[in-house]
Amino acid sequence: MQLKNDLLIRAAKGEAVERTPVWLMRQAGRILPEYRAVRNSLSGFKELVETPELAAEVTIQPVDILDVDAAIIFSDILVVPEAMGCTYEMIEKRGPIFPRTIRTEEDMKRLRVADPHEHLQYVLDAIKVTKRALNGRVPLIGFAGAPWTILAYMVEGSGSKTFSHARGMLYTNPKLAHQLLRMITDTTTAYLKAQVEAGANLIQIFDSWAGILSPAHYREFALPYISEICNAIRNVPVTVFAKGAFFALEDFSKLNCETIGLDWHMEIARARQEVGPNKTLQGNMDPCLLYSSFDTIQKETIKMLKEFGPQRHIANLGHGVYPDTDPEKVKCFIQTVKEYGSAVSQS
């Protein structure tokens, strides 16, 4: 299907664009009353994720309401461990909990390399429903968690400030860690390929807990598996977003992907220097900017756009939008990106 708005795809590929495209991580849900109305009518978060028609509805809401340049399928990175046999519960105001963790060889026996068509079909169906409903208005982004981040949850059993159990495994049982990373990588590669087949126009890999590893451990236990996934997904552009991994930007320049996501800790000029000219950069506004005044949002957004330049940039926050953010402030950020880009192209 021909895209009516293909700015995101062209920017990712390094092609000329009339203006910088813009979308937000976690734009589907959280801040929107329309999302909460759907969410509150259900038994919980997992029912929403696992019901394709409803997942499609909340995926499209930010396209209609916020006027972003892309949709991202409403799902969760933790559907992958669940498909592998390590189930999770989503506890309101606390986050994900894994009743049974993976810490020993015996625990590994409970796992499988998941078949996306058998164990994750609800996500693929949601992509298909969303694509039909979008009718080419904007691209649809598919995604998965990076293997290290998925291992961190499976071993730790929940979110954590330190992920000490997961990081400890890298020292005490690196062989087991690599075995688990191997299974996660095989599952994730097949899953992302299936997302592309279902209609995803671009893929993003989220390494949410990259920044808690040492550079040496990141290069041993994270980067090779991300690289393998990037090498396998070649039909659509791929974005790698590794939060906190400022030490790995030069490594990312060698990945077989089109776009590198930056969090708000990363200096734009330095990131461009280390990544080089041949990749698109995505980001990287501090999500807390959106708590400030409309004037400040406009001023800081324009400052960011000038630093990145008009090409090889996808405007985004440096992490997901926070749930208590005023949607009108989000619209201000998005509209500023659009108006500034249009003005620059016409000047």
XYZ file of N, CA and C in Angstrom, residues 149-302:
462
model
N 17.702 -6.597 27.538
C 16.609 -6.039 28.337
C 15.585 -7.120 28.678
N 15.291 -8.010 27.740
C 14.345 -9.097 28.012
C 14.922 -10.046 29.059
N 16.206 -10.399 28.923
C 16.848 -11.242 29.940
C 16.761 -10.572 31.306
N 16.994 -9.269 31.363
C 16.986 -8.568 32.645
C 15.663 -8.783 33.377
N 14.540 -8.690 32.666
C 13.238 -8.904 33.296
C 13.025 -10.369 33.671
N 13.429 -11.278 32.789
C 13.199 -12.702 33.047
C 13.988 -13.202 34.255
N 15.175 -12.661 34.459
C 16.019 -13.099 35.569
C 15.661 -12.348 36.853
N 15.423 -11.040 36.729
C 15.141 -10.216 37.914
C 13.750 -10.504 38.472
N 12.779 -10.656 37.559
C 11.406 -10.930 37.975
C 10.527 -9.706 38.063
N 11.100 -8.528 37.859
C 10.345 -7.274 37.900
C 11.271 -6.163 37.439
N 10.744 -4.953 37.372
C 11.607 -3.810 37.164
C 12.500 -3.616 38.381
N 13.588 -2.893 38.209
C 14.555 -2.757 39.298
C 15.452 -1.558 39.033
N 15.953 -0.953 40.102
C 16.930 0.123 39.925
C 18.312 -0.429 39.577
N 18.596 -1.650 40.022
C 19.944 -2.206 39.850
C 20.002 -3.434 38.956
N 18.887 -4.186 38.851
C 18.884 -5.476 38.155
C 20.082 -6.321 38.602
N 20.246 -6.404 39.919
C 21.433 -7.066 40.467
C 21.454 -8.564 40.189
N 20.284 -9.207 40.173
C 20.265 -10.642 39.855
C 20.670 -10.872 38.394
N 20.113 -10.059 37.503
C 20.418 -10.206 36.075
C 21.883 -9.875 35.791
N 22.366 -8.769 36.340
C 23.771 -8.406 36.132
C 24.694 -9.402 36.813
N 24.270 -9.904 37.957
C 25.083 -10.894 38.659
C 25.273 -12.158 37.854
N 24.231 -12.566 37.111
C 24.344 -13.772 36.294
C 25.469 -13.648 35.260
N 25.706 -12.445 34.768
C 26.751 -12.252 33.760
C 28.134 -12.580 34.327
N 28.287 -12.442 35.647
C 29.541 -12.789 36.308
C 29.557 -14.246 36.776
N 28.430 -14.697 37.374
C 28.430 -16.004 38.038
C 28.142 -17.156 37.088
N 27.377 -16.887 36.026
C 27.030 -17.956 35.092
C 26.884 -17.391 33.681
N 27.991 -16.888 33.111
C 27.899 -16.280 31.776
C 27.427 -17.269 30.708
N 27.746 -18.538 30.882
C 27.303 -19.541 29.913
C 25.781 -19.602 29.872
N 25.146 -19.623 31.040
C 23.686 -19.653 31.101
C 23.097 -18.371 30.513
N 23.735 -17.245 30.806
C 23.262 -15.973 30.252
C 23.271 -16.012 28.730
N 24.345 -16.515 28.152
C 24.410 -16.586 26.690
C 23.382 -17.580 26.131
N 23.127 -18.669 26.844
C 22.095 -19.620 26.396
C 20.725 -18.945 26.364
N 20.434 -18.190 27.407
C 19.146 -17.487 27.459
C 19.082 -16.400 26.387
N 20.161 -15.657 26.223
C 20.194 -14.627 25.178
C 20.020 -15.229 23.786
N 20.558 -16.423 23.597
C 20.416 -17.110 22.312
C 18.946 -17.412 22.018
N 18.241 -17.933 23.022
C 16.823 -18.263 22.839
C 15.989 -17.007 22.612
N 16.299 -15.947 23.372
C 15.567 -14.693 23.204
C 15.808 -14.116 21.808
N 17.049 -14.154 21.357
C 17.398 -13.611 20.039
C 16.697 -14.377 18.928
N 16.694 -15.694 19.016
C 16.017 -16.502 17.991
C 14.519 -16.202 17.959
N 13.916 -16.081 19.156
C 12.492 -15.750 19.230
C 12.230 -14.362 18.662
N 13.051 -13.393 19.052
C 12.834 -12.010 18.643
C 13.027 -11.821 17.144
N 14.018 -12.481 16.589
C 14.253 -12.364 15.148
C 13.058 -12.877 14.358
N 12.557 -14.043 14.737
C 11.391 -14.602 14.046
C 10.169 -13.704 14.238
N 10.015 -13.174 15.431
C 8.878 -12.307 15.757
C 8.901 -11.023 14.933
N 10.062 -10.387 14.831
C 10.154 -9.152 14.062
C 9.973 -9.400 12.566
N 10.506 -10.495 12.080
C 10.270 -10.839 10.673
C 8.770 -11.017 10.409
N 8.076 -11.641 11.354
C 6.634 -11.842 11.201
C 5.886 -10.510 11.261
N 6.362 -9.571 12.066
C 5.747 -8.243 12.101
C 5.871 -7.548 10.747
N 7.038 -7.676 10.140
C 7.238 -7.072 8.818
C 6.307 -7.719 7.796
N 6.204 -9.039 7.848
C 5.301 -9.752 6.931
C 3.853 -9.323 7.140
N 3.498 -9.007 8.388
C 2.125 -8.594 8.698
C 1.844 -7.160 8.269
N 2.916 -6.373 8.011
C 2.704 -5.030 7.494
C 3.465 -3.909 8.161
N 4.298 -4.199 9.163
C 5.074 -3.132 9.803
C 6.010 -2.488 8.786
N 6.040 -1.157 8.762
C 6.857 -0.412 7.804
C 8.257 -0.112 8.312
N 8.437 -0.207 9.613
C 9.719 0.080 10.245
C 9.756 -0.692 11.558
N 10.948 -1.081 11.983
C 11.106 -1.850 13.220
C 11.986 -1.062 14.188
N 11.586 -1.026 15.463
C 12.439 -0.432 16.493
C 12.776 -1.485 17.541
N 14.060 -1.537 17.913
C 14.548 -2.428 18.964
C 14.823 -1.578 20.195
N 14.130 -1.883 21.296
C 14.257 -1.121 22.540
C 15.201 -1.842 23.492
N 16.355 -1.244 23.769
C 17.235 -1.770 24.807
C 17.132 -0.833 26.013
N 16.037 -1.000 26.745
C 15.678 -0.049 27.790
C 16.671 -0.022 28.940
N 17.348 -1.149 29.195
C 18.259 -1.240 30.336
C 19.712 -1.360 29.892
N 20.010 -0.843 28.706
C 21.387 -0.858 28.209
C 22.331 -0.127 29.159
N 21.879 0.997 29.704
C 22.756 1.867 30.461
C 23.182 1.347 31.817
N 22.620 0.218 32.286
C 23.041 -0.299 33.591
C 24.219 -1.259 33.463
N 24.599 -1.603 32.230
C 25.734 -2.498 32.024
C 27.035 -1.708 31.881
N 28.133 -2.337 32.242
C 29.440 -1.758 31.939
C 29.664 -1.826 30.431
N 30.512 -0.971 29.880
C 30.800 -1.063 28.446
C 31.263 -2.454 28.021
N 32.111 -3.090 28.837
C 32.616 -4.417 28.477
C 31.491 -5.438 28.438
N 30.620 -5.419 29.434
C 29.501 -6.363 29.448
C 28.520 -6.059 28.324
N 28.310 -4.767 28.018
C 27.397 -4.441 26.926
C 27.907 -5.014 25.605
N 29.205 -4.922 25.410
C 29.784 -5.420 24.146
C 29.801 -6.946 24.085
N 29.744 -7.602 25.239
C 29.714 -9.068 25.226
C 28.295 -9.627 25.230
N 27.415 -9.048 26.040
C 26.113 -9.664 26.279
C 24.942 -8.962 25.593
N 25.170 -7.832 24.973
C 24.064 -7.103 24.352
C 24.287 -6.832 22.874
N 25.395 -6.176 22.568
C 25.624 -5.710 21.202
C 25.626 -6.810 20.150
N 26.274 -7.954 20.377
C 26.293 -8.983 19.323
C 24.907 -9.496 18.958
N 24.015 -9.566 19.942
C 22.665 -10.076 19.682
C 21.813 -9.041 18.958
N 21.987 -7.768 19.309
C 21.310 -6.711 18.552
C 21.795 -6.703 17.112
N 23.094 -6.842 16.939
C 23.665 -6.861 15.593
C 23.080 -7.999 14.758
N 22.929 -9.139 15.383
C 22.371 -10.290 14.670
C 20.939 -10.020 14.216
N 20.148 -9.395 15.090
C 18.767 -9.072 14.723
C 18.748 -8.057 13.585
N 19.585 -7.031 13.679
C 19.655 -6.027 12.605
C 20.003 -6.669 11.263
N 20.927 -7.615 11.284
C 21.336 -8.276 10.046
C 20.192 -9.087 9.433
N 19.273 -9.542 10.282
C 18.194 -10.410 9.807
C 17.006 -9.631 9.253
N 16.847 -8.372 9.668
C 15.677 -7.572 9.255
C 16.123 -6.594 8.179
N 15.950 -6.946 6.934
C 16.487 -6.114 5.870
C 15.431 -5.558 4.921
N 14.159 -5.918 5.090
C 13.133 -5.440 4.169
C 12.587 -4.064 4.534
N 12.796 -3.654 5.788
C 12.313 -2.345 6.251
C 13.413 -1.694 7.080
N 13.364 -0.369 7.261
C 14.363 0.288 8.110
C 14.270 -0.189 9.565
N 15.410 -0.197 10.232
C 15.494 -0.628 11.630
C 16.091 0.508 12.463
N 15.482 0.757 13.627
C 15.985 1.722 14.599
C 16.436 0.973 15.846
N 17.578 1.332 16.371
C 18.057 0.786 17.648
C 18.054 1.918 18.662
N 17.289 1.732 19.735
C 17.247 2.717 20.821
C 17.745 2.042 22.089
N 18.937 2.414 22.520
C 19.562 1.816 23.704
C 19.727 2.909 24.751
N 18.790 2.951 25.688
C 18.780 4.036 26.680
C 20.011 3.944 27.587
N 20.722 5.054 27.677
C 21.871 5.137 28.560
C 23.178 4.626 27.992
N 23.158 4.104 26.776
C 24.368 3.495 26.207
C 25.193 4.519 25.426
N 25.472 5.653 26.055
C 26.269 6.699 25.395
C 27.660 6.197 25.038
N 28.139 5.208 25.798
C 29.484 4.652 25.581
C 29.561 3.776 24.330
N 28.415 3.450 23.753
C 28.391 2.511 22.634
C 28.025 3.166 21.308
N 27.977 4.493 21.256
C 27.538 5.156 20.025
C 28.428 4.801 18.841
N 29.732 4.748 19.050
C 30.626 4.378 17.944
C 30.371 2.936 17.511
N 30.079 2.055 18.469
C 29.724 0.667 18.128
C 28.454 0.637 17.293
N 27.482 1.468 17.653
C 26.214 1.491 16.922
C 26.405 1.931 15.475
N 27.423 2.727 15.227
C 27.669 3.185 13.856
C 27.954 2.013 12.920
N 28.387 0.892 13.481
C 28.728 -0.285 12.680
C 27.549 -1.247 12.512
N 26.442 -0.984 13.210
C 25.285 -1.870 13.102
C 24.632 -1.740 11.730
N 24.030 -2.816 11.291
C 23.334 -2.846 10.008
C 21.901 -2.346 10.206
N 21.807 -1.092 10.672
C 20.499 -0.476 10.881
C 20.535 0.933 10.309
N 19.361 1.530 10.176
C 19.274 2.852 9.559
C 19.305 3.993 10.566
N 18.738 3.763 11.757
C 18.527 4.858 12.705
C 19.017 4.467 14.094
N 19.638 5.426 14.785
C 20.049 5.262 16.172
C 19.243 6.242 17.024
N 18.531 5.716 18.005
C 17.783 6.567 18.919
C 18.680 7.086 20.031
N 18.507 8.358 20.389
C 19.282 8.986 21.455
C 18.369 9.319 22.624
N 18.839 9.075 23.848
C 18.084 9.572 24.993
C 18.541 10.996 25.307
N 17.888 11.630 26.288
C 18.137 13.053 26.517
C 19.460 13.346 27.206
N 20.175 12.298 27.664
C 21.493 12.512 28.255
C 22.577 12.727 27.189
N 22.274 12.371 25.956
C 23.298 12.328 24.914
C 23.394 13.658 24.187
N 24.600 14.194 24.079
C 24.827 15.449 23.367
C 24.721 15.206 21.867
N 23.961 16.049 21.204
C 23.649 15.824 19.794
C 24.901 15.874 18.927
N 25.709 16.907 19.095
C 26.909 17.057 18.248
C 27.871 15.887 18.457
N 28.052 15.498 19.710
C 28.951 14.383 19.995
C 28.401 13.073 19.437
N 27.088 12.880 19.564
C 26.482 11.662 19.025
C 26.664 11.598 17.512
N 26.460 12.721 16.836
C 26.632 12.730 15.375
C 28.081 12.420 15.009
N 29.004 12.964 15.767
C 30.420 12.717 15.489
C 30.746 11.227 15.660
N 30.225 10.601 16.712
C 30.567 9.212 16.994
C 29.801 8.236 16.103
N 28.566 8.565 15.778
C 27.775 7.683 14.914
C 28.177 7.860 13.452
N 28.574 9.085 13.092
C 28.969 9.346 11.708
C 27.806 9.848 10.882
N 28.057 10.173 9.614
C 27.043 10.819 8.778
C 26.064 9.868 8.095
N 26.296 8.572 8.208
C 25.546 7.617 7.391
C 24.368 6.973 8.102
N 24.024 7.470 9.283
C 22.841 6.967 9.975
C 21.958 8.137 10.390
N 20.678 7.881 10.447
C 19.728 8.863 10.947
C 19.724 8.811 12.471
N 19.573 9.954 13.104
C 19.459 10.030 14.559
C 18.015 10.343 14.937
N 17.551 9.731 16.015
C 16.181 9.945 16.486
C 16.207 10.445 17.923
N 15.383 11.424 18.206
C 15.274 11.916 19.580
C 15.333 13.429 19.601
N 15.802 13.969 20.698
C 16.105 13.318 21.966
C 15.699 14.239 23.105
N 14.533 14.886 22.925
C 14.074 15.876 23.899
C 13.764 15.218 25.240
N 14.175 15.880 26.329
C 13.854 15.421 27.673
C 12.330 15.405 27.830
N 11.731 14.265 28.193
C 10.268 14.223 28.367
C 9.751 15.248 29.364
N 10.593 15.663 30.319
C 10.164 16.643 31.319
C 9.982 18.042 30.729
N 10.519 18.285 29.538
C 10.254 19.570 28.890
C 8.755 19.811 28.783
N 7.994 18.741 28.594
C 6.563 18.875 28.341
C 5.775 19.256 29.589
N 6.446 19.392 30.731
C 5.810 19.960 31.920
C 5.905 21.489 31.933
N 6.715 22.039 31.051
C 6.989 23.482 31.088
C 5.938 24.257 30.288
N 6.174 25.560 30.130
C 5.223 26.425 29.417
C 5.262 26.142 27.916
N 4.214 26.571 27.243
C 4.167 26.405 25.790
C 5.317 27.153 25.127
N 5.631 28.339 25.624
C 6.734 29.118 25.047
C 8.062 28.381 25.197
N 8.280 27.802 26.376
C 9.527 27.068 26.604
C 9.601 25.832 25.724
N 8.483 25.137 25.570
C 8.455 23.952 24.697
C 8.830 24.351 23.273
N 8.256 25.429 22.778
C 8.569 25.875 21.419
C 10.042 26.245 21.288
N 10.545 27.011 22.245
C 11.931 27.480 22.176
C 12.912 26.302 22.207
N 12.716 25.372 23.146
C 13.635 24.246 23.286
C 13.522 23.270 22.121
N 12.333 23.113 21.585
C 12.151 22.227 20.427
C 12.885 22.776 19.209
N 12.759 24.069 18.969
C 13.466 24.691 17.841
C 14.974 24.590 18.041
